[in-house]
mmCIF file of C-alpha atoms (C1' of nucleotides) in Angstrom:
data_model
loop_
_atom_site.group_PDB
_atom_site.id
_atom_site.type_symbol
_atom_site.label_atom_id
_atom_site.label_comp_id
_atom_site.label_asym_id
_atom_site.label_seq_id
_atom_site.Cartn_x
_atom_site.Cartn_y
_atom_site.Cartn_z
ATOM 1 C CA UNK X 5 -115.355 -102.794 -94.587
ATOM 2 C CA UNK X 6 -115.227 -104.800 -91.760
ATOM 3 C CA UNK X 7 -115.145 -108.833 -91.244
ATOM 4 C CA UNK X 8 -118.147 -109.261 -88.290
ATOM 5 C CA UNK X 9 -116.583 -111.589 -85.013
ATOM 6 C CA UNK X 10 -119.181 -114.071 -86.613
ATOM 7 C CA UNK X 11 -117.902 -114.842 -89.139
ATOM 8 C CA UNK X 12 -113.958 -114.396 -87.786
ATOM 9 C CA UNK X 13 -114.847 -116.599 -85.258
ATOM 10 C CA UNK X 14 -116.458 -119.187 -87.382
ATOM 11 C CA UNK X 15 -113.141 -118.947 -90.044
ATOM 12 C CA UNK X 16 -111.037 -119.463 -86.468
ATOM 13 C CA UNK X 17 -112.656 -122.368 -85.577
ATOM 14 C CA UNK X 18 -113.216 -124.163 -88.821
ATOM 15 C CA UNK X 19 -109.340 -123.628 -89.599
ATOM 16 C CA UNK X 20 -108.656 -125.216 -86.508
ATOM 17 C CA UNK X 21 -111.001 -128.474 -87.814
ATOM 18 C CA UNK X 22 -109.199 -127.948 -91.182
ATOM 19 C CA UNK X 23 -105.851 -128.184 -89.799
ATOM 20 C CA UNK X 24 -106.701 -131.847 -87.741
ATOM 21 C CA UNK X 25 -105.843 -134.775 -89.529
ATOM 22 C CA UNK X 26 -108.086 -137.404 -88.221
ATOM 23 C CA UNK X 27 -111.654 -136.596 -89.233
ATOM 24 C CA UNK X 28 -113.005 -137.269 -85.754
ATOM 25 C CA UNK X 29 -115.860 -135.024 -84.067
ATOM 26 C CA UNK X 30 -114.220 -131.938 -82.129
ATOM 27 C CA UNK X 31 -116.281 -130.843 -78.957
ATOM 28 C CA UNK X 32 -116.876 -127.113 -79.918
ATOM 29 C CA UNK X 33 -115.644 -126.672 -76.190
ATOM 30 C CA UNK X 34 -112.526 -127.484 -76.861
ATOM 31 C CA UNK X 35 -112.954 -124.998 -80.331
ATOM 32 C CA UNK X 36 -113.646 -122.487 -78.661
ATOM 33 C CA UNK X 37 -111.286 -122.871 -75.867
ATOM 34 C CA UNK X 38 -108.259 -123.325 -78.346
ATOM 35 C CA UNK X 39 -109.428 -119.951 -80.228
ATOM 36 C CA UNK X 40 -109.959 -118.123 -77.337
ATOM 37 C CA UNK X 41 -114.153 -117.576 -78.683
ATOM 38 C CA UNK X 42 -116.619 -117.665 -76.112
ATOM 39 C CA UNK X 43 -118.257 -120.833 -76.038
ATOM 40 C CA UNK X 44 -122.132 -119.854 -75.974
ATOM 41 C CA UNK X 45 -121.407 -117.404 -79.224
ATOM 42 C CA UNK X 46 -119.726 -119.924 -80.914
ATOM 43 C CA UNK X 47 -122.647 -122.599 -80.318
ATOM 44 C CA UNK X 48 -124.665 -119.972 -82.277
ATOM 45 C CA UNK X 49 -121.940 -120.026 -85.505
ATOM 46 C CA UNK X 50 -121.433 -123.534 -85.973
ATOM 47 C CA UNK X 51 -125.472 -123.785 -85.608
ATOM 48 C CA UNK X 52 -125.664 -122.041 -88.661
ATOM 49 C CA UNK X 53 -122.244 -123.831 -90.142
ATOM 50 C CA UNK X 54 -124.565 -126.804 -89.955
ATOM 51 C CA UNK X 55 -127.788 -125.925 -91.462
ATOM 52 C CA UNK X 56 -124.786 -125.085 -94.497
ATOM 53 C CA UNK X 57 -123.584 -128.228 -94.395
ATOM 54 C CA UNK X 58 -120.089 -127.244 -93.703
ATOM 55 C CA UNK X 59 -119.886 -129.055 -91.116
ATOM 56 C CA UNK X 60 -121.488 -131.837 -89.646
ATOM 57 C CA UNK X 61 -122.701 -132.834 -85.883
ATOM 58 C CA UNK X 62 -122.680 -136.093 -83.642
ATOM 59 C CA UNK X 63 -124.559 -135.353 -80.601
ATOM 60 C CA UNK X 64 -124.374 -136.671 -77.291
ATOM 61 C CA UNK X 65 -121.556 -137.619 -75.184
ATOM 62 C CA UNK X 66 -118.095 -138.198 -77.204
ATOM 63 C CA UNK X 67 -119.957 -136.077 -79.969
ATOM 64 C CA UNK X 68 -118.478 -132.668 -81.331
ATOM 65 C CA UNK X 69 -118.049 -131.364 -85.131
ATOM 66 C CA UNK X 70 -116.871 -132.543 -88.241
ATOM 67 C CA UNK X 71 -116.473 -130.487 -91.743
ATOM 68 C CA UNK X 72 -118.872 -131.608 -94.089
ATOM 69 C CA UNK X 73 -116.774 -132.128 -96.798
ATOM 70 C CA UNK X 74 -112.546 -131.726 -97.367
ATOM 71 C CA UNK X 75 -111.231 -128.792 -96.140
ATOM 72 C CA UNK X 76 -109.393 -127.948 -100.135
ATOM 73 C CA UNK X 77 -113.309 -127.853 -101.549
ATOM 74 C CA UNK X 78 -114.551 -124.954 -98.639
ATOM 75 C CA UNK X 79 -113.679 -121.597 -99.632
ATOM 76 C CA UNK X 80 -113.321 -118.771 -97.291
ATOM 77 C CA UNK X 81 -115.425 -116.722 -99.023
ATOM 78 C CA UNK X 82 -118.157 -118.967 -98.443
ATOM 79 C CA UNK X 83 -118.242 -119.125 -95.037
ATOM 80 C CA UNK X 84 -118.295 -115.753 -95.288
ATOM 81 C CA UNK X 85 -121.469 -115.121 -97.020
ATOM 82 C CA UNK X 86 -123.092 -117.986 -94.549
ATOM 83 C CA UNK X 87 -122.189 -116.065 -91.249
ATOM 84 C CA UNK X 88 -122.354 -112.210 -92.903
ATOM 85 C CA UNK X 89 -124.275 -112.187 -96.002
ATOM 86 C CA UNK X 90 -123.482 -110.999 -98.879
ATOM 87 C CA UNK X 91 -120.106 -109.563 -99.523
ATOM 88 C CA UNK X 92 -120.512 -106.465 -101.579
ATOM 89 C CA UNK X 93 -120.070 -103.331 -100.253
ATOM 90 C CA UNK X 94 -123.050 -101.557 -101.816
ATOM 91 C CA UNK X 95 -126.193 -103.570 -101.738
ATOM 92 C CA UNK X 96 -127.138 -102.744 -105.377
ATOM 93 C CA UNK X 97 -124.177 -104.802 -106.695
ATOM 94 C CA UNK X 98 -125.074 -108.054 -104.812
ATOM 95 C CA UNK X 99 -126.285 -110.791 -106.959
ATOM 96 C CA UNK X 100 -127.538 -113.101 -104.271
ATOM 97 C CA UNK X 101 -129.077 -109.678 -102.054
ATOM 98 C CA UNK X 102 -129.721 -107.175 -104.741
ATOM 99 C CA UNK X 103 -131.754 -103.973 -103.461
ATOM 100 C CA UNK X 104 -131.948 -100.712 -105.460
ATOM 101 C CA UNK X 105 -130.042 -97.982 -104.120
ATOM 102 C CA UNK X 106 -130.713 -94.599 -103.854
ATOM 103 C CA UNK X 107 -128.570 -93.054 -106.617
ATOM 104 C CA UNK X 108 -130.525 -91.194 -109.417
ATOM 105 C CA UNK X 109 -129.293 -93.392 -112.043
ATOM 106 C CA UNK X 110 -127.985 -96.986 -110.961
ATOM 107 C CA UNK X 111 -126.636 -98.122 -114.468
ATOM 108 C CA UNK X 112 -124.309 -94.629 -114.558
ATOM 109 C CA UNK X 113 -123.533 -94.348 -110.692
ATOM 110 C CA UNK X 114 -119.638 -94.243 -110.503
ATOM 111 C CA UNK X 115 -119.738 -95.001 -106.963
ATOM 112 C CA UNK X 116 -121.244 -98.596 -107.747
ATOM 113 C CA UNK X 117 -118.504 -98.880 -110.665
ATOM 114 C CA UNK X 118 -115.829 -98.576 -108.242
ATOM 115 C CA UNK X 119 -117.318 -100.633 -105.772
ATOM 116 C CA UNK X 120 -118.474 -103.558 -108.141
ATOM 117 C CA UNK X 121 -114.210 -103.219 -108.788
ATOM 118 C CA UNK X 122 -114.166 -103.596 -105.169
ATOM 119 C CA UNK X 123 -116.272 -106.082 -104.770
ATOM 120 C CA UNK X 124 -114.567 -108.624 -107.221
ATOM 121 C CA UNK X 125 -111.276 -107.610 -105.642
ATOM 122 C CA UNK X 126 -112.617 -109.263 -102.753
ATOM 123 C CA UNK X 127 -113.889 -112.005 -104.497
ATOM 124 C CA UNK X 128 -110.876 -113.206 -106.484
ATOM 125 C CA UNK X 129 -109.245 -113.575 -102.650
ATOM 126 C CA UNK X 130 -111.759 -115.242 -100.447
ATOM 127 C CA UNK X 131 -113.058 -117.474 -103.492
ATOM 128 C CA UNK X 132 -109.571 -118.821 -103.750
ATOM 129 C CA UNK X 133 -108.773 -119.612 -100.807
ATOM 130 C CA UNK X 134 -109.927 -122.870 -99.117
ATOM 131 C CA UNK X 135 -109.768 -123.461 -95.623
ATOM 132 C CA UNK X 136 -106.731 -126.230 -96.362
ATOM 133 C CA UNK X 137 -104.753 -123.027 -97.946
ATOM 134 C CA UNK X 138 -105.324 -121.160 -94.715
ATOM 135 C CA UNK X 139 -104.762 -123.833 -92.665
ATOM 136 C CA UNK X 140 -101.107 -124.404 -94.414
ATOM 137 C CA UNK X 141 -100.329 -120.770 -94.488
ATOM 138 C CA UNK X 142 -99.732 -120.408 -91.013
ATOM 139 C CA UNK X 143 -97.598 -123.760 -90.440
ATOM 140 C CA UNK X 144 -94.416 -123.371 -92.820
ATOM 141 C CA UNK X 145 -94.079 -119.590 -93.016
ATOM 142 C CA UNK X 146 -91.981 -118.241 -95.363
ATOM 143 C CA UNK X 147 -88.528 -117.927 -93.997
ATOM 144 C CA UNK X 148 -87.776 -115.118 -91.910
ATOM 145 C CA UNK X 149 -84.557 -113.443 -90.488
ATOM 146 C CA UNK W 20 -118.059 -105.657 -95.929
ATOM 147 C CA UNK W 21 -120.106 -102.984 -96.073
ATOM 148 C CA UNK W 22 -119.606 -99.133 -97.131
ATOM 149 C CA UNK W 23 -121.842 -96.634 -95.238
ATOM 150 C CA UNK W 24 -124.162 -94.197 -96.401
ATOM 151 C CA UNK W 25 -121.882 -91.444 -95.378
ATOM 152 C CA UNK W 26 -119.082 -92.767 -97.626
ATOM 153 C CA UNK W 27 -121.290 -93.267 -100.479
ATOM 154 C CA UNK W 28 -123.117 -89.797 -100.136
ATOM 155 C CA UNK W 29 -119.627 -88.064 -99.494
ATOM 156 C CA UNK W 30 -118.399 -90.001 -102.649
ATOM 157 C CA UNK W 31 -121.711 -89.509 -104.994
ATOM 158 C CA UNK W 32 -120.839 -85.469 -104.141
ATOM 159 C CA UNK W 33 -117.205 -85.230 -104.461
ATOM 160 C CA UNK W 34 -117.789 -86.920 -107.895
ATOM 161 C CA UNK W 35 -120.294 -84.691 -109.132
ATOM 162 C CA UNK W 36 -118.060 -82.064 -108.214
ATOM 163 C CA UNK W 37 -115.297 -83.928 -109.908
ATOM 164 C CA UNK W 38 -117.006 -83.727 -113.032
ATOM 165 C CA UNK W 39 -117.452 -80.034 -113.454
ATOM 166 C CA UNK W 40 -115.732 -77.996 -115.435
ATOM 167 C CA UNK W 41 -115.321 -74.571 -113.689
ATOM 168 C CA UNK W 42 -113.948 -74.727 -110.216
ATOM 169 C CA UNK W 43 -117.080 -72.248 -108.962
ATOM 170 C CA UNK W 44 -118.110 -73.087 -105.707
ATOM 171 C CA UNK W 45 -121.366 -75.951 -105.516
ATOM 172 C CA UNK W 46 -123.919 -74.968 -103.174
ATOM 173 C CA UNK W 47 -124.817 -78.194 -100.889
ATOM 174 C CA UNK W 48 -128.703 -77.856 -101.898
ATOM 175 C CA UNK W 49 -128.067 -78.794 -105.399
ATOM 176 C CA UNK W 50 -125.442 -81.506 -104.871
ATOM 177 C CA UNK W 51 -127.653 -83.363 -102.451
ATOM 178 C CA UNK W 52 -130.995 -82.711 -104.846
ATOM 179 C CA UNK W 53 -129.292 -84.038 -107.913
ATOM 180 C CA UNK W 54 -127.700 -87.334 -105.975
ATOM 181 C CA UNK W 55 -130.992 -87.897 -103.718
ATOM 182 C CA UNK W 56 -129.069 -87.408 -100.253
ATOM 183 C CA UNK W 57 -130.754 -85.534 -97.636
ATOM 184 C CA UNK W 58 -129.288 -81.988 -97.832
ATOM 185 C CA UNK W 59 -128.481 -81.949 -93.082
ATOM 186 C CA UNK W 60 -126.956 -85.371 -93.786
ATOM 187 C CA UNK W 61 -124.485 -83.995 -96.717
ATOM 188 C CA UNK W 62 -124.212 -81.098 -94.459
ATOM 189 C CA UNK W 63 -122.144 -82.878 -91.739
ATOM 190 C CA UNK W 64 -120.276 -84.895 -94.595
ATOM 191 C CA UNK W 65 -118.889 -81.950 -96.113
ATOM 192 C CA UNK W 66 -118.142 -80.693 -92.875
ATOM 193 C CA UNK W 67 -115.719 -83.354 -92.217
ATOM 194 C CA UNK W 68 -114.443 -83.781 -95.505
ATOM 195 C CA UNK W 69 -113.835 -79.771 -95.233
ATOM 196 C CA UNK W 70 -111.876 -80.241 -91.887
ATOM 197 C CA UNK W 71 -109.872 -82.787 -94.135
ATOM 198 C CA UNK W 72 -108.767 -80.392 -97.052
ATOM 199 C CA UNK W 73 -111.043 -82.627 -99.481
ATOM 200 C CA UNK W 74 -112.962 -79.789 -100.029
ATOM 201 C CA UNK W 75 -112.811 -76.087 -99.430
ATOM 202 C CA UNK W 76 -116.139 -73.364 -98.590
ATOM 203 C CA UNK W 77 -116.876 -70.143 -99.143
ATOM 204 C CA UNK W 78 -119.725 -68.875 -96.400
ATOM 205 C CA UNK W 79 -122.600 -67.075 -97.129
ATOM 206 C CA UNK W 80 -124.549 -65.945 -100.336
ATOM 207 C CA UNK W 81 -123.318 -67.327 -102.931
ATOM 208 C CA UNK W 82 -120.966 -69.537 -101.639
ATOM 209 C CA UNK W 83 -120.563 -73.453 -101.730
ATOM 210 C CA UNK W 84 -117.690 -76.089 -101.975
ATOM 211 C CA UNK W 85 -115.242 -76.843 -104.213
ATOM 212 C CA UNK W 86 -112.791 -79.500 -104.364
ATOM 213 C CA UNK W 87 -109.299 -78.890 -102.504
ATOM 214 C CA UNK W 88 -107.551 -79.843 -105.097
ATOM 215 C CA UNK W 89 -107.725 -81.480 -108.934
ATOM 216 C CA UNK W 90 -110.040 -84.437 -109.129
ATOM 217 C CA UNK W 91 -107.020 -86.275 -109.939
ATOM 218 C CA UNK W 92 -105.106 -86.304 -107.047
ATOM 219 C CA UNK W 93 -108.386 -86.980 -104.631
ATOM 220 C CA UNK W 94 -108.298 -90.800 -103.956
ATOM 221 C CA UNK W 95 -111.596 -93.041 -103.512
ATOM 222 C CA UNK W 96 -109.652 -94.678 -100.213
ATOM 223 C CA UNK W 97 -108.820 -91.760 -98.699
ATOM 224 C CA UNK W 98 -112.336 -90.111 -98.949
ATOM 225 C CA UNK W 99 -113.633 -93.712 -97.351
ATOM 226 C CA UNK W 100 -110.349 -93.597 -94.679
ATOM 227 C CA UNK W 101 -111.626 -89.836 -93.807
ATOM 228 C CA UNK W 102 -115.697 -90.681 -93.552
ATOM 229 C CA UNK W 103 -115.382 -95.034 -92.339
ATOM 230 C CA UNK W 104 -112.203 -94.478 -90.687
ATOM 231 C CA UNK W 105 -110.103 -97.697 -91.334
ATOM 232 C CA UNK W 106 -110.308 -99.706 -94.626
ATOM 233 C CA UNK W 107 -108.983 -103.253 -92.775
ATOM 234 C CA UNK W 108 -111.630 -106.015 -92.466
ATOM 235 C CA UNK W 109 -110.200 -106.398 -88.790
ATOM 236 C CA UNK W 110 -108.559 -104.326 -86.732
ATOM 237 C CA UNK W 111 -105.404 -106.149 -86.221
ATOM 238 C CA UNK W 112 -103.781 -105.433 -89.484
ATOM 239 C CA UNK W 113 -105.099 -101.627 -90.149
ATOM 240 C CA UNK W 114 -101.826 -99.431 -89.586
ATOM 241 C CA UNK W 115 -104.117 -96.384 -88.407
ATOM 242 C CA UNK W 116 -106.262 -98.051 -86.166
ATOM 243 C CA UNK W 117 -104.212 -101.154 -84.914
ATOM 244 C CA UNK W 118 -106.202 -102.718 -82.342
ATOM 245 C CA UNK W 119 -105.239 -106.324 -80.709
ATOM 246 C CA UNK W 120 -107.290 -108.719 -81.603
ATOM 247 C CA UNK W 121 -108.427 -112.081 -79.343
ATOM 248 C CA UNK W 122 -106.668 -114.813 -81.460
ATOM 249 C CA UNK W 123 -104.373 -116.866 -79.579
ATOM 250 C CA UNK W 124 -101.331 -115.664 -81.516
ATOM 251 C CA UNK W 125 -101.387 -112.780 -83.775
ATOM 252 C CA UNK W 126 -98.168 -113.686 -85.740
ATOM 253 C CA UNK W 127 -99.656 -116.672 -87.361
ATOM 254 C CA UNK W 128 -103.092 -116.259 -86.914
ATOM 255 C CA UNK W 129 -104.418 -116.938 -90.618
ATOM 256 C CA UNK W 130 -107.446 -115.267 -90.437
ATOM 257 C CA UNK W 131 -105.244 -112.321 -89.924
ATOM 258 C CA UNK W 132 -103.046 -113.598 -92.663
ATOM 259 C CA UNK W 133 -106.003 -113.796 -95.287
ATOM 260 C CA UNK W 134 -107.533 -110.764 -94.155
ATOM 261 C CA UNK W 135 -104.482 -108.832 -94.754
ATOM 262 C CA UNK W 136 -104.779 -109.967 -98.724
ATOM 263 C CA UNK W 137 -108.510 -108.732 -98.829
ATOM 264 C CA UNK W 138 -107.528 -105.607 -97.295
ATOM 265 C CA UNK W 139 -104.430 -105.327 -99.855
ATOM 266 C CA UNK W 140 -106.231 -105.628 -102.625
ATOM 267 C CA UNK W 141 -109.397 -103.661 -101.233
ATOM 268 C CA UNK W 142 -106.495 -100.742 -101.095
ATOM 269 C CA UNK W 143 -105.363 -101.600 -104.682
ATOM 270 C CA UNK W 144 -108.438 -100.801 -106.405
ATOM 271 C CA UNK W 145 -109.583 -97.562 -103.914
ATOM 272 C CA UNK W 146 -105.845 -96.101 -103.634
ATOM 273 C CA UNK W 147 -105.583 -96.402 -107.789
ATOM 274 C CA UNK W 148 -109.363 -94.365 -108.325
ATOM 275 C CA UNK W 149 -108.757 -91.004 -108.308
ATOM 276 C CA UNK W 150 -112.144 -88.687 -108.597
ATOM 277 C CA UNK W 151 -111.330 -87.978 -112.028
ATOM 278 C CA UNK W 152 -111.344 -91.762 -112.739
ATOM 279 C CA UNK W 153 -114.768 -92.121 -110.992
ATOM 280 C CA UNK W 154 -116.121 -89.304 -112.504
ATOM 281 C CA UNK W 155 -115.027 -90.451 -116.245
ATOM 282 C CA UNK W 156 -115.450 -93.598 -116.522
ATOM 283 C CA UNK W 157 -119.341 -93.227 -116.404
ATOM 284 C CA UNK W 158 -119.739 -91.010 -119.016
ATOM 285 C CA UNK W 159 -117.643 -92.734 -122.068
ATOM 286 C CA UNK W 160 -119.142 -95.872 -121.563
ATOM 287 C CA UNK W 161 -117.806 -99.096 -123.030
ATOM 288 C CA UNK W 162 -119.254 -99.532 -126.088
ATOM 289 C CA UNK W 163 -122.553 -101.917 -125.668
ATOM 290 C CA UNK W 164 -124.616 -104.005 -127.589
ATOM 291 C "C1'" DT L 1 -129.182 -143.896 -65.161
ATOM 292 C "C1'" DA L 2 -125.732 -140.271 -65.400
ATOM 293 C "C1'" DA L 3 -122.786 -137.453 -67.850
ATOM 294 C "C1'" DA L 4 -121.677 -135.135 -71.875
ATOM 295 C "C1'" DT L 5 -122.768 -133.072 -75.644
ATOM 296 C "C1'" DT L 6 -125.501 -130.669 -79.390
ATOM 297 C "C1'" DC L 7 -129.880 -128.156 -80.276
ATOM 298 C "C1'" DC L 8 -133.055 -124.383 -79.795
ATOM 299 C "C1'" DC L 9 -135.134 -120.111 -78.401
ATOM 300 C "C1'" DA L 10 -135.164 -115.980 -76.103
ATOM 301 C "C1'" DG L 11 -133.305 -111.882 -74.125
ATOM 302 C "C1'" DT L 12 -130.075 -107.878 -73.714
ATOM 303 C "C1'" DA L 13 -126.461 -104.228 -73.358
ATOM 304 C "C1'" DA L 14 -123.654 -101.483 -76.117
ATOM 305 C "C1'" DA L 15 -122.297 -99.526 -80.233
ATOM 306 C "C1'" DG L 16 -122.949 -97.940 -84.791
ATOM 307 C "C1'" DT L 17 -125.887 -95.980 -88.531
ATOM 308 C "C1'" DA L 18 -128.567 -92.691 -90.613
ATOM 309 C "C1'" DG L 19 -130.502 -89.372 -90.070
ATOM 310 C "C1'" DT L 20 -133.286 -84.602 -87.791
ATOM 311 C "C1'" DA L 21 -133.606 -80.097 -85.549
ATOM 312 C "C1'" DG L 22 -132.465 -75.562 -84.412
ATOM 313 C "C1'" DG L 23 -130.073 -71.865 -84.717
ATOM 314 C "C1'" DA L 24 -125.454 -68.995 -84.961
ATOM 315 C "C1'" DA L 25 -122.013 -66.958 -88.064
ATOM 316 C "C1'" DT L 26 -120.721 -65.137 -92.416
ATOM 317 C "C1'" DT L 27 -121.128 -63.040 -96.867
ATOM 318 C "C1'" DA L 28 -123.199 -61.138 -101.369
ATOM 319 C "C1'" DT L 29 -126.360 -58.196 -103.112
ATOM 320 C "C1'" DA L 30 -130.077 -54.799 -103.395
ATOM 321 C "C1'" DT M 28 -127.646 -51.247 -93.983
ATOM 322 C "C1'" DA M 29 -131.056 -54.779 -94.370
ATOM 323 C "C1'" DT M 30 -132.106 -59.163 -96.233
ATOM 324 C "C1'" DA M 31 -131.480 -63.434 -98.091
ATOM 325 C "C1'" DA M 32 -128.595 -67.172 -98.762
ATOM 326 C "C1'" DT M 33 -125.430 -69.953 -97.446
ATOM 327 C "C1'" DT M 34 -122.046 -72.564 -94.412
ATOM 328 C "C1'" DC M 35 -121.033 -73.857 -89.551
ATOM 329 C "C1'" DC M 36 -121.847 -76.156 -85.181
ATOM 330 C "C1'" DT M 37 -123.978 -78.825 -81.572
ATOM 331 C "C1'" DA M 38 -127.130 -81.781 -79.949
ATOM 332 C "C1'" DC M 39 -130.625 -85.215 -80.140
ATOM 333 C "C1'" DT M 40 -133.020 -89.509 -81.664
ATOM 334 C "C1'" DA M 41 -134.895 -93.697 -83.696
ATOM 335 C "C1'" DC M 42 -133.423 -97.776 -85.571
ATOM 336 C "C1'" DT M 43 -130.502 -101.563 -86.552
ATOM 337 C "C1'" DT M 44 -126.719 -104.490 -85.836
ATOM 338 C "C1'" DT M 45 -123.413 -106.751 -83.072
ATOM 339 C "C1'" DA M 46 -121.853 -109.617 -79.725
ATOM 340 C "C1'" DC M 47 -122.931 -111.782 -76.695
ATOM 341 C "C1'" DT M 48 -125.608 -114.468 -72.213
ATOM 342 C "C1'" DG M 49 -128.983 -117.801 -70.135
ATOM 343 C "C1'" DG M 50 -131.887 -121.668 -69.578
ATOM 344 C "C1'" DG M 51 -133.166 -125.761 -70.639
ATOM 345 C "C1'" DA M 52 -134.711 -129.745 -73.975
ATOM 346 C "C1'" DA M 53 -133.102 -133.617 -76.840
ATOM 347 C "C1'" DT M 54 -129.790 -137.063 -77.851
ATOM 348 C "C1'" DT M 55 -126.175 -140.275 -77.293
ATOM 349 C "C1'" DT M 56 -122.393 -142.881 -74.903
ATOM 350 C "C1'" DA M 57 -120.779 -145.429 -71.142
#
DNA sequence: TAAATTCCCAGTAAAGTAGTAGGAATTATA
DNA sequence: TATAATTCCTACTACTTTACTGGGAATTTA
């Protein structure tokens, strides 16, 4: 059940962008410095962030990364499935990864039951949650002693 | 976000088992023939779920597993805590396996922060399934076209 | 032209996953 | 008591995934 340091690293950095107000190009240097990510790994994510279209690039000197679009319309969960794939926990409930499993019966298995449960557990979380909403949450924390 | 094999076999058996009537004790052969797990495989699983108190085994001719208890009181999550180990997406919020993570702060670090939601309601649905519930809920079926 | 940046491809060490293999210990039954 | 059936235990292994690292080409600004 675990989140890979792809895909935590990409949801780091793309919070940070989120956060920004000025829509101006961030050097992914200065990302991954910030985030404490190392640089050369992180190069690799936002790659991939880009073929998405979540974000987009300038290149060349003053250049850096933008989100592609406002922060409220990109969901967690999306990023998500870009960096790790799909986000079930049992291949044979995926809709966008679907294999058969092994179980005798697949339309009876009560482990895939639970686990399609699971699964939109998971969903109803990262699908509602934009990068803006995580970007807020941190700033005005609910009050504390 | 994935469960393993060993989770899913260890679940698939403790179901079956689950769903029996008698409390006689299952030899491994025929739980991992009728779920399609490889018999050495289910062999270390039960192992470890024995070592756990999931299960209990008689030795020798005759003998088998049976569950430690009624299906009812046998959660999903703690059958995938025992076999995965921790249920959090990252380290930093499991309370069994805390680990420090590289963000810059912790405290309001909101991948953390939406992480801990997943893993909340990840727990919800796994710490609310009992056996008994897994093992039902495939035989009376919804009613279906 | 020089510096700064993204882009692209390849390699790699370590860990985790999903098993296999072989045999010792224990017990029921004939 | 012998035999067969079972769990118990340890070790090994092939494969995949993860989390990087390295080198340099292409592009843009100043």
């Amino acid at each position: 059940m675990k989140l890979s340091k792809r895909s935590k690293y990409g949801l780091l950095a793309l919070i940070d962008l989120a956060a920004r107000k000025d829509s101006a190009p961030v050097r992914l240097k200065e990302l991954a410095k910030r985030n404490n990510i190392p640089v050369k790994f992180l190069e690799q994510i936002f790659v991939t962030l880009r073929n998405s279209g979540i974000v987009h690039s300038q290149i060349g000197a003053g250049g850096g990364y933008a989100l592609g679009r406002p922060a409220k319309y990109i969901m967690v969960g999306q990023v998500i499935r870009i960096l790790d794939g799909t986000i079930a926990p049992v291949s044979c409930i995926s809709k966008i990864a679907y294999e058969p499993c092994t179980c005798p019966d697949e339309r009876t298995c009560p482990v895939r039951a639970v686990m399609n449960r699971v699964r939109d557990s998971i969903v109803a979380v990262i699908d509602n949650t934009s990068l803006a909403d995580a970007a807020a949450q941190n700033k005005p924390q609910r009050q504390r002693a």
